[in-house]
XYZ file of C-alpha atoms in Angstrom:
638
model
C -13.947 22.529 -9.049
C -11.778 22.892 -12.149
C -8.023 22.685 -11.637
C -5.333 22.742 -14.314
C -2.785 19.971 -14.625
C -0.057 22.304 -13.433
C -2.056 23.447 -10.404
C -2.814 19.847 -9.443
C 0.870 18.973 -9.718
C 1.840 21.960 -7.571
C -0.586 20.901 -4.813
C 0.764 17.354 -4.823
C 4.353 18.595 -4.839
C 3.745 20.939 -1.917
C 2.286 18.063 0.115
C 5.203 15.674 -0.228
C 8.146 15.599 2.158
C 10.742 17.811 0.553
C 13.894 16.542 2.232
C 15.650 13.257 2.967
C 16.948 13.615 6.510
C 17.509 9.894 7.037
C 18.863 7.185 4.760
C 16.597 5.025 2.638
C 17.615 1.618 1.310
C 15.093 1.756 -1.537
C 16.038 5.290 -2.555
C 19.660 4.206 -2.769
C 18.622 1.298 -4.994
C 17.050 3.667 -7.500
C 20.244 5.752 -7.430
C 22.290 2.689 -8.354
C 23.666 1.877 -4.907
C 23.054 -1.388 -3.030
C 23.395 -0.158 0.565
C 23.111 -3.588 2.172
C 24.497 -2.147 5.404
C 21.150 -0.391 5.925
C 19.246 -3.689 6.184
C 21.835 -6.349 7.010
C 22.131 -7.774 9.589
C 18.346 -7.851 9.643
C 17.034 -5.460 12.340
C 15.244 -7.146 15.255
C 12.675 -6.067 17.845
C 13.697 -5.486 21.445
C 13.044 -8.265 23.930
C 10.305 -6.389 25.811
C 8.481 -5.353 22.630
C 8.685 -8.913 21.307
C 7.356 -10.431 24.538
C 4.430 -8.031 24.801
C 3.638 -8.436 21.128
C 3.625 -12.228 21.235
C 1.449 -12.232 24.362
C -1.152 -10.111 22.605
C -1.026 -12.237 19.465
C -1.723 -15.353 21.517
C -4.852 -13.763 23.003
C -5.930 -12.397 19.636
C -5.600 -15.829 18.040
C -7.798 -17.362 20.733
C -10.392 -14.621 20.224
C -10.427 -15.106 16.444
C -10.733 -18.883 16.781
C -13.583 -18.745 19.288
C -15.479 -15.519 18.553
C -15.102 -14.655 14.865
C -17.359 -16.434 12.354
C -15.889 -15.458 8.996
C -18.515 -17.263 6.872
C -21.287 -15.501 8.807
C -19.712 -12.097 8.129
C -19.534 -12.982 4.438
C -23.163 -14.184 4.337
C -24.643 -11.285 6.308
C -22.325 -8.614 4.901
C -21.705 -7.158 8.347
C -19.380 -7.630 11.304
C -21.576 -8.490 14.300
C -21.610 -5.876 17.046
C -20.525 -8.447 19.620
C -17.339 -9.149 17.638
C -16.414 -5.462 17.593
C -17.176 -5.226 21.305
C -14.937 -8.248 21.892
C -12.094 -6.604 19.990
C -12.504 -3.508 22.125
C -12.371 -5.637 25.266
C -9.018 -7.235 24.386
C -7.477 -3.889 23.407
C -7.359 -4.441 19.639
C -8.494 -0.863 18.949
C -5.386 0.408 20.720
C -2.676 -1.833 19.275
C -0.769 1.119 17.810
C -1.644 3.677 20.482
C 0.964 4.530 23.100
C 0.456 2.954 26.513
C 0.302 6.324 28.281
C -2.964 6.960 26.427
C -4.454 3.586 27.296
C -3.245 1.670 24.235
C -1.090 -1.420 23.944
C 1.840 0.388 22.304
C 2.684 -2.544 20.044
C 5.503 -2.296 17.554
C 4.719 -1.894 13.862
C 6.047 -5.424 13.441
C 3.562 -7.013 15.837
C 0.739 -4.738 14.743
C 1.171 -6.011 11.192
C 1.304 -9.599 12.392
C -1.951 -8.976 14.242
C -3.601 -7.596 11.103
C -2.491 -10.642 9.111
C -4.003 -12.906 11.765
C -7.317 -11.018 12.034
C -7.689 -10.730 8.253
C -7.252 -14.492 7.905
C -10.356 -14.877 10.082
C -12.243 -12.122 8.240
C -10.707 -9.672 5.752
C -13.452 -7.177 6.589
C -12.345 -7.244 10.215
C -8.760 -6.573 9.161
C -9.946 -3.594 7.115
C -11.874 -2.241 10.106
C -8.891 -2.347 12.460
C -6.493 -1.061 9.813
C -8.646 1.907 8.832
C -9.097 2.782 12.509
C -5.400 2.738 13.468
C -3.323 3.017 10.292
C -5.040 6.051 8.760
C -7.788 6.982 11.255
C -7.522 9.387 14.183
C -4.692 7.679 16.164
C -1.937 7.919 13.540
C -2.286 11.614 12.537
C -2.614 12.696 16.165
C 0.432 10.668 17.203
C 2.536 12.485 14.594
C 0.961 15.939 14.287
C -1.537 16.445 17.102
C -1.061 18.597 20.186
C -0.706 16.987 23.591
C -4.162 18.276 24.469
C -5.608 16.550 21.402
C -3.835 13.308 22.206
C -5.102 13.332 25.778
C -8.638 14.105 24.597
C -8.981 11.580 21.788
C -6.398 8.786 21.986
C -7.773 7.139 25.168
C -11.155 6.973 23.463
C -9.643 5.459 20.300
C -7.752 2.908 22.368
C -10.779 1.557 24.192
C -14.202 2.560 22.919
C -14.320 4.768 19.830
C -13.888 3.675 16.219
C -12.305 6.196 13.845
C -12.408 6.790 10.108
C -10.395 8.817 7.573
C -12.349 10.997 5.111
C -10.482 12.360 2.098
C -12.055 10.956 -1.097
C -15.050 12.715 -2.650
C -17.405 11.694 -5.475
C -15.361 13.704 -7.971
C -11.990 13.598 -6.172
C -9.795 10.507 -6.041
C -6.031 10.729 -6.389
C -6.167 14.413 -7.374
C -6.759 16.223 -4.070
C -6.254 19.640 -5.629
C -9.941 19.462 -6.619
C -11.129 18.861 -3.043
C -14.541 20.517 -2.694
C -15.428 20.046 0.995
C -14.968 23.392 2.736
C -14.210 24.454 6.296
C -15.109 28.120 6.678
C -13.745 29.918 9.775
C -16.437 31.360 12.031
C -15.192 32.742 15.321
C -13.428 30.010 17.265
C -14.822 27.276 15.009
C -14.890 26.045 11.425
C -18.084 25.183 9.551
C -17.791 22.109 7.318
C -19.833 21.535 4.149
C -19.378 18.783 1.588
C -19.716 15.099 0.740
C -17.184 12.334 1.325
C -17.206 9.009 -0.529
C -15.912 5.534 0.437
C -15.539 6.385 4.095
C -14.211 3.099 5.479
C -15.583 2.673 9.030
C -17.700 5.772 8.392
C -20.960 3.911 8.995
C -19.988 2.972 12.564
C -17.342 5.574 13.389
C -17.370 7.709 16.516
C -14.519 9.991 15.447
C -13.520 11.189 11.991
C -10.394 12.680 10.452
C -11.764 14.980 7.750
C -9.812 16.774 5.038
C -11.435 20.044 4.008
C -10.442 23.205 2.171
C -10.169 26.358 4.289
C -10.655 29.485 2.153
C -7.904 32.052 2.484
C -9.051 35.166 4.316
C -7.789 37.639 6.865
C -5.919 35.730 9.568
C -6.300 32.436 7.727
C -3.733 31.263 5.144
C -6.209 28.585 4.068
C -5.579 25.389 2.157
C -6.459 21.733 2.639
C -6.614 21.140 6.387
C -7.186 18.162 8.709
C -9.821 18.141 11.457
C -10.931 15.667 14.110
C -14.719 15.619 13.994
C -17.217 13.977 16.330
C -19.270 11.630 14.148
C -22.417 12.464 16.133
C -22.179 16.190 15.433
C -25.286 17.973 14.183
C -25.309 18.185 10.393
C -23.493 14.890 9.700
C -25.488 12.272 7.784
C -24.245 8.860 6.674
C -26.448 8.698 3.613
C -25.788 5.122 2.615
C -23.668 2.059 3.244
C -21.833 1.020 0.094
C -21.710 -2.573 -1.182
C -18.715 -4.099 -3.002
C -17.636 -7.213 -4.869
C -15.467 -8.183 -1.897
C -14.979 -7.222 1.743
C -18.713 -7.571 2.158
C -18.541 -6.870 5.874
C -16.775 -3.538 5.475
C -18.570 -0.541 7.004
C -18.008 1.867 4.136
C -20.388 4.684 3.318
C -21.161 8.134 1.944
C -21.025 10.934 4.512
C -22.522 14.407 4.066
C -21.538 17.475 6.100
C -24.011 20.365 6.253
C -22.930 23.308 8.370
C -21.104 21.061 10.808
C -19.439 23.194 13.469
C -15.977 21.971 14.514
C -13.960 23.704 17.271
C -10.702 25.253 16.100
C -9.053 23.191 18.847
C -9.855 20.097 16.731
C -7.758 21.270 13.803
C -4.742 18.965 13.356
C -1.657 20.955 12.446
C -1.760 24.352 10.754
C -4.078 25.341 7.955
C -2.871 24.018 4.615
C -0.999 21.058 6.128
C -3.768 18.496 5.596
C -2.346 16.732 2.567
C 1.133 16.594 4.066
C -0.371 15.033 7.193
C -2.308 12.523 5.084
C 0.704 11.499 2.999
C 3.014 11.246 6.002
C 0.423 9.143 7.825
C 0.274 6.802 4.850
C 4.047 6.280 4.831
C 3.696 3.672 7.566
C -0.076 3.232 7.304
C 0.371 1.598 3.915
C 2.113 -1.346 5.577
C -1.221 -2.648 6.828
C -2.211 -3.811 3.342
C 1.004 -5.799 2.747
C 0.416 -7.393 6.153
C -2.961 -8.722 5.094
C -1.578 -9.714 1.681
C 1.217 -11.719 3.300
C -1.347 -13.422 5.501
C -3.408 -14.265 2.421
C -0.328 -15.782 0.806
C 0.204 -18.041 3.803
C -3.362 -19.323 3.533
C -3.038 -19.807 -0.245
C 0.066 -21.903 0.336
C -1.638 -24.080 2.932
C -4.715 -24.767 0.784
C -2.602 -25.360 -2.336
C -0.419 -27.832 -0.437
C -3.258 -29.787 1.145
C -5.522 -29.829 -1.902
C -2.902 -30.654 -4.506
C -1.644 -33.549 -2.405
C -5.154 -34.983 -1.949
C -6.458 -34.432 -5.477
C -5.257 -37.062 -7.967
C -5.450 -36.970 -11.748
C -3.903 -39.390 -14.230
C -2.546 -41.606 -11.511
C -0.763 -39.085 -9.257
C -1.396 -36.011 -7.088
C -1.858 -32.872 -9.163
C 1.078 -31.234 -7.365
C 3.306 -33.733 -9.172
C 2.161 -32.394 -12.525
C 4.504 -29.597 -13.564
C 1.690 -27.334 -14.815
C 0.353 -27.195 -11.251
C 3.705 -27.512 -9.505
C 5.017 -24.264 -11.010
C 2.012 -22.433 -9.563
C 2.676 -23.892 -6.117
C 6.332 -22.914 -6.338
C 5.317 -19.357 -7.236
C 2.922 -19.164 -4.271
C 5.500 -20.531 -1.808
C 8.389 -18.349 -3.003
C 6.272 -15.210 -3.265
C 4.764 -15.686 0.187
C 8.260 -15.912 1.633
C 9.266 -12.714 -0.172
C 6.126 -10.814 0.852
C 6.711 -11.670 4.493
C 10.373 -10.700 4.120
C 9.492 -7.290 2.653
C 6.799 -6.717 5.277
C 8.897 -7.666 8.294
C 11.935 -5.728 7.088
C 9.896 -2.594 6.362
C 8.054 -2.916 9.676
C 11.237 -3.235 11.677
C 12.787 -0.297 9.831
C 9.703 1.722 10.807
C 10.077 0.655 14.441
C 13.764 1.534 14.522
C 12.906 4.998 13.173
C 16.386 5.439 11.755
C 15.507 5.091 8.064
C 13.122 7.035 5.857
C 10.747 4.315 4.643
C 8.395 6.285 2.408
C 9.616 4.392 -0.687
C 9.942 1.057 1.120
C 6.341 1.225 2.381
C 5.043 2.226 -1.036
C 6.990 -0.562 -2.745
C 5.688 -3.045 -0.174
C 2.115 -1.967 -0.820
C 2.510 -2.059 -4.607
C 4.357 -5.374 -4.782
C 2.225 -7.152 -2.179
C -1.153 -6.091 -3.562
C -0.246 -7.202 -7.081
C 1.453 -10.449 -6.040
C -1.229 -11.507 -3.548
C -3.984 -11.111 -6.121
C -2.031 -13.253 -8.562
C -1.478 -15.891 -5.868
C -5.205 -16.000 -5.115
C -5.939 -16.301 -8.836
C -3.488 -19.198 -9.109
C -5.126 -20.881 -6.099
C -8.533 -20.660 -7.797
C -6.961 -22.227 -10.896
C -5.358 -25.020 -8.861
C -8.703 -25.757 -7.253
C -10.406 -25.830 -10.661
C -14.214 -25.753 -10.578
C -14.117 -25.898 -6.800
C -12.111 -22.685 -6.778
C -14.985 -20.910 -8.570
C -17.607 -22.387 -6.227
C -18.475 -20.614 -2.988
C -17.512 -22.056 0.376
C -21.181 -22.372 1.402
C -22.001 -24.287 -1.768
C -19.060 -26.650 -1.258
C -20.033 -27.283 2.352
C -23.695 -27.818 1.423
C -22.745 -30.796 -0.725
C -20.478 -32.278 1.902
C -17.021 -30.942 0.927
C -14.608 -28.684 2.754
C -15.867 -25.119 2.406
C -12.752 -23.409 1.036
C -13.436 -19.696 0.318
C -10.933 -19.337 -2.531
C -13.262 -17.272 -4.715
C -13.981 -14.981 -1.764
C -10.273 -14.399 -1.227
C -9.892 -13.390 -4.871
C -12.743 -10.895 -4.514
C -11.485 -9.571 -1.182
C -7.917 -9.045 -2.382
C -8.906 -7.151 -5.525
C -9.452 -3.881 -3.670
C -5.865 -3.811 -2.394
C -4.727 -2.776 -5.867
C -6.906 0.334 -5.438
C -7.035 1.033 -1.666
C -4.713 3.721 -0.260
C -3.323 4.577 -3.687
C -3.983 2.489 -6.796
C -1.091 0.560 -8.306
C -0.873 3.175 -11.056
C -0.738 6.053 -8.563
C 1.753 4.174 -6.391
C 4.083 3.781 -9.357
C 3.931 7.510 -10.048
C 4.461 8.336 -6.360
C 7.485 6.043 -6.137
C 8.859 7.306 -9.442
C 8.642 10.895 -8.188
C 10.576 10.001 -5.041
C 13.051 7.905 -7.013
C 13.995 10.810 -9.296
C 14.023 13.382 -6.492
C 17.831 13.560 -6.457
C 17.801 14.419 -10.161
C 15.060 17.034 -9.856
C 16.839 18.607 -6.890
C 19.850 19.438 -9.030
C 18.396 19.677 -12.520
C 14.686 20.412 -12.033
C 14.897 23.965 -13.353
C 16.427 22.668 -16.580
C 13.153 20.978 -17.494
C 10.822 23.548 -15.902
C 9.308 25.669 -18.688
C 8.668 28.513 -16.242
C 12.230 28.700 -14.951
C 14.154 31.866 -15.782
C 17.362 31.762 -17.837
C 19.331 32.502 -14.664
C 17.666 29.600 -12.851
C 18.416 27.312 -15.779
C 22.057 28.410 -15.784
C 22.419 27.688 -12.070
C 20.702 24.318 -12.531
C 23.064 23.444 -15.366
C 26.044 24.139 -13.136
C 24.624 22.037 -10.298
C 23.700 19.217 -12.642
C 27.146 19.205 -14.224
C 28.830 18.741 -10.881
C 26.350 16.113 -9.667
C 26.481 13.958 -12.781
C 30.250 14.252 -13.075
C 30.469 12.580 -9.668
C 27.483 10.214 -9.943
C 27.633 8.718 -13.431
C 31.090 7.110 -13.005
C 29.782 5.199 -9.944
C 27.326 3.397 -12.198
C 30.008 1.754 -14.321
C 31.380 -0.845 -11.920
C 30.658 -2.275 -8.493
C 30.913 -5.319 -6.226
C 28.271 -7.111 -8.293
C 30.988 -7.818 -10.816
C 33.277 -9.491 -8.269
C 32.652 -13.254 -7.826
C 33.597 -13.153 -4.134
C 31.198 -10.395 -3.116
C 28.545 -11.018 -0.437
C 30.206 -14.277 0.566
C 28.265 -14.445 3.867
C 25.213 -15.294 1.761
C 26.861 -18.458 0.458
C 27.202 -20.705 3.550
C 28.227 -24.309 3.123
C 25.347 -26.668 2.471
C 22.920 -23.922 1.440
C 21.752 -22.396 -1.822
C 23.920 -19.560 -3.120
C 22.166 -16.255 -2.470
C 25.310 -14.194 -3.036
C 24.843 -14.616 -6.768
C 21.436 -12.956 -6.493
C 22.742 -10.037 -4.463
C 25.446 -9.515 -7.050
C 22.664 -9.382 -9.631
C 20.769 -6.825 -7.517
C 23.904 -4.670 -7.303
C 24.465 -4.784 -11.069
C 20.776 -4.328 -11.826
C 20.335 -1.279 -9.593
C 23.201 0.458 -11.422
C 21.589 -0.525 -14.714
C 18.272 0.814 -13.452
C 19.845 4.141 -12.508
C 21.430 4.409 -15.950
C 18.058 3.707 -17.580
C 16.400 6.390 -15.453
C 19.061 8.901 -16.456
C 18.661 7.924 -20.107
C 14.915 8.489 -19.866
C 15.441 11.927 -18.345
C 17.949 12.854 -21.015
C 15.645 11.630 -23.779
C 12.304 13.098 -22.673
C 13.412 15.768 -20.167
C 10.265 17.555 -18.910
C 8.096 15.108 -20.839
C 9.273 12.201 -18.665
C 6.421 12.709 -16.208
C 3.965 11.792 -18.972
C 5.870 8.617 -19.853
C 3.967 6.748 -17.178
C 4.444 3.324 -18.746
C 8.222 3.815 -18.756
C 8.213 5.078 -15.175
C 5.980 2.201 -14.122
C 8.487 -0.333 -15.454
C 11.306 1.475 -13.673
C 9.381 1.195 -10.404
C 8.428 -2.444 -10.965
C 12.083 -3.321 -11.492
C 12.949 -1.532 -8.273
C 10.210 -3.449 -6.458
C 11.659 -6.766 -7.609
C 15.169 -5.739 -6.530
C 13.895 -4.607 -3.122
C 12.005 -7.863 -2.616
C 15.050 -9.911 -3.647
C 17.215 -8.042 -1.142
C 14.664 -8.506 1.642
C 14.297 -12.221 0.876
C 18.054 -12.798 1.006
C 18.511 -10.829 4.229
C 15.625 -12.645 5.918
C 16.889 -16.055 4.815
C 20.308 -15.319 6.289
C 18.733 -14.155 9.561
C 16.729 -17.386 9.811
C 19.841 -19.431 9.051
C 21.823 -17.609 11.712
C 19.025 -18.269 14.193
C 18.977 -21.951 13.281
C 15.282 -21.679 12.392
C 14.486 -23.336 9.072
C 17.551 -21.741 7.519
C 18.069 -24.307 4.788
C 14.416 -24.147 3.727
C 14.482 -20.337 3.867
C 17.530 -20.246 1.605
C 15.744 -22.525 -0.838
C 12.650 -20.308 -0.941
C 14.744 -17.152 -1.272
C 16.692 -18.739 -4.116
C 13.469 -19.723 -5.900
C 11.989 -16.266 -5.488
C 15.131 -14.527 -6.699
C 15.290 -16.715 -9.796
C 11.659 -15.935 -10.594
C 12.131 -12.221 -9.849
C 15.209 -11.999 -12.070
C 13.208 -13.274 -15.038
C 10.514 -10.663 -14.390
C 13.109 -7.908 -13.984
C 14.882 -8.825 -17.216
C 11.597 -8.749 -19.096
C 10.890 -5.294 -17.670
C 14.366 -4.077 -18.600
C 13.731 -5.201 -22.170
C 10.373 -3.455 -22.279
C 11.863 -0.125 -21.200
C 12.918 0.497 -24.792
C 11.117 -2.189 -26.819
C 7.393 -1.775 -26.206
C 4.077 -0.753 -27.749
C 3.714 2.542 -25.883
C 3.542 4.711 -29.036
C 1.033 2.399 -30.691
C -1.005 2.261 -27.504
C -1.238 6.058 -27.382
C -2.519 6.087 -30.968
C -5.167 3.488 -30.169
C -6.292 5.435 -27.105
C -6.715 8.561 -29.201
C -8.821 6.512 -31.596
C -10.956 5.072 -28.809
C -11.628 8.481 -27.286
C -12.243 9.935 -30.725
C -14.929 7.366 -31.530
C -12.954 5.687 -34.305
C -13.742 2.183 -33.048
C -17.348 2.499 -31.917
C -18.289 -0.091 -34.549
C -16.381 -2.602 -32.411
C -18.833 -2.063 -29.544
C -21.871 -3.108 -31.583
C -23.749 -6.390 -31.141
C -24.081 -6.435 -27.340
C -26.339 -4.903 -24.691
C -25.256 -2.623 -21.847
C -26.660 -3.953 -18.537
C -25.695 -0.770 -16.650
C -28.351 1.019 -14.623
C -28.896 4.469 -16.186
C -27.425 7.435 -14.322
C -24.604 9.971 -14.376
C -21.031 8.686 -14.253
C -20.406 10.767 -11.133
C -23.226 11.529 -8.728
C -24.073 15.116 -7.906
C -22.474 16.119 -4.609
C -23.520 19.731 -4.180
C -23.334 20.983 -0.585
C -26.567 21.327 1.311
C -28.787 19.511 3.779
C -29.235 15.773 3.406
C -32.452 14.303 2.040
C -31.500 10.715 2.898
C -32.068 8.839 6.157
C -29.022 8.577 8.428
C -27.688 4.984 8.444
C -24.956 5.689 10.976
C -25.024 3.334 13.923
C -23.078 3.458 17.143
C -21.644 0.290 18.638
C -21.705 0.643 22.409
């Protein structure tokens, strides 16, 4: 399917939530306002939710310690059936499903803690549970399904059935406007045809959420639509199980639909609402990846601490050498910040009083990038042993530390559920929504002169009120945020004052970019990416400070928490200042020229002198609809 850039943008725009009905801390940051009252004092779970959550976590920990063999999953590239059956038995499939449908009804906070725990035993197992509950059947039905659909499917998802989410296609990634799978109405059913790629859990799934395009016809408005599909339906073939550099136990495959009949009663929401359902589901579903990243950071810190204290070079432990010590400090401070961002975002989701679409996206972006860097630093700290596999280390009598596996496993998080590049564009679009709401027609080439005149009037009034607020604020007052400067603790108030000043500076830079490039801003992706990365650092700094103060008030490691928050904020400020500098002093123009040269074949001489070990074949496999010619590798776990 061929779709123009404008058509693709229109589809994506129609799918996003158009209004902000609840406040958003992160959105306010991008508008130059530090609304600390939205996150401080740190929100907390209710007593009953906390008790039930901790009880489940205790049982889950025991199960992981006694029944999950992570090295075996890595060696065999598969989660044993008995492990999945054990997870079903303790209710792990229903962590996020309401209790009235047979689930545990855990909070987002405790669900994320559970994912961090499971993923520390086996990242593939964390991916299985996350795909099932964060983006699989339970989440869309909880938000958009009918009561009849919930009663029919949620009890199964809570106890016996594994679900998967099918959106991506061989030639469709982050551009869903080109979706080729069709769902043609026939009587009281739809007939599905198409191929889906990278179907996590698809190899073992019992239920599928499938996104397909309904053609517009009489009585059918059409559009991309969501369906719940029985994985055992006639015409469904799992053609292969994919293999990856990491997450070797993940049950990810290629699924073909050939004239698969789906009852109209299984349609989720109206026709054309599929992408909106998918994006809304991901608003909280994205928090599962930061959960597993935070868990990975905790393990990195433990191994770095134990190894660097035991390993001596030049007469002292390597941790005492500054070249290694700075890496350990980065891991410790970043782990604290990742957990702070995760727990704050999770509790905001549980409270359901804030719009967290930007917070969740920032958490996913920041955590996936930071966790991969932490794992890379751990491999470096371990030296040659970091590059060696755990089995090889154990075979020669040493502790089998799977540092290289962690690096491989974490790499996908920068791609899963929206690549870092796509996440930056998504966040940037939401961050400039206030501007486009009042001035969008000014930069729209298709807008009429009357529309442009009305937009100019709206923009004049908005900016006359907004721009003066960016000139001064409490960040310039030495006594601001004094509750974050308790006696005997590090001064975090100074960092919050920086966040307040920096968010106003960020808003001014965003406005300057809009004024400079106007409608061309959307193509300045490097500029927008830096804007978002600055916002991510400011959000993480705020979360770290708020969490440190909560821990101090609780009397739980408050002094140490303040120290870690202080270290993180100092590191984050350096990164933010570098990004601020690169907003206007960068190589973006030169880079665009080089890219044109690369694509134009100007530098092919540079590619000479090496061999290409690639296996011959097309860049994108043919995915024409039709019956399958491959054996079905789907397997059901009873």
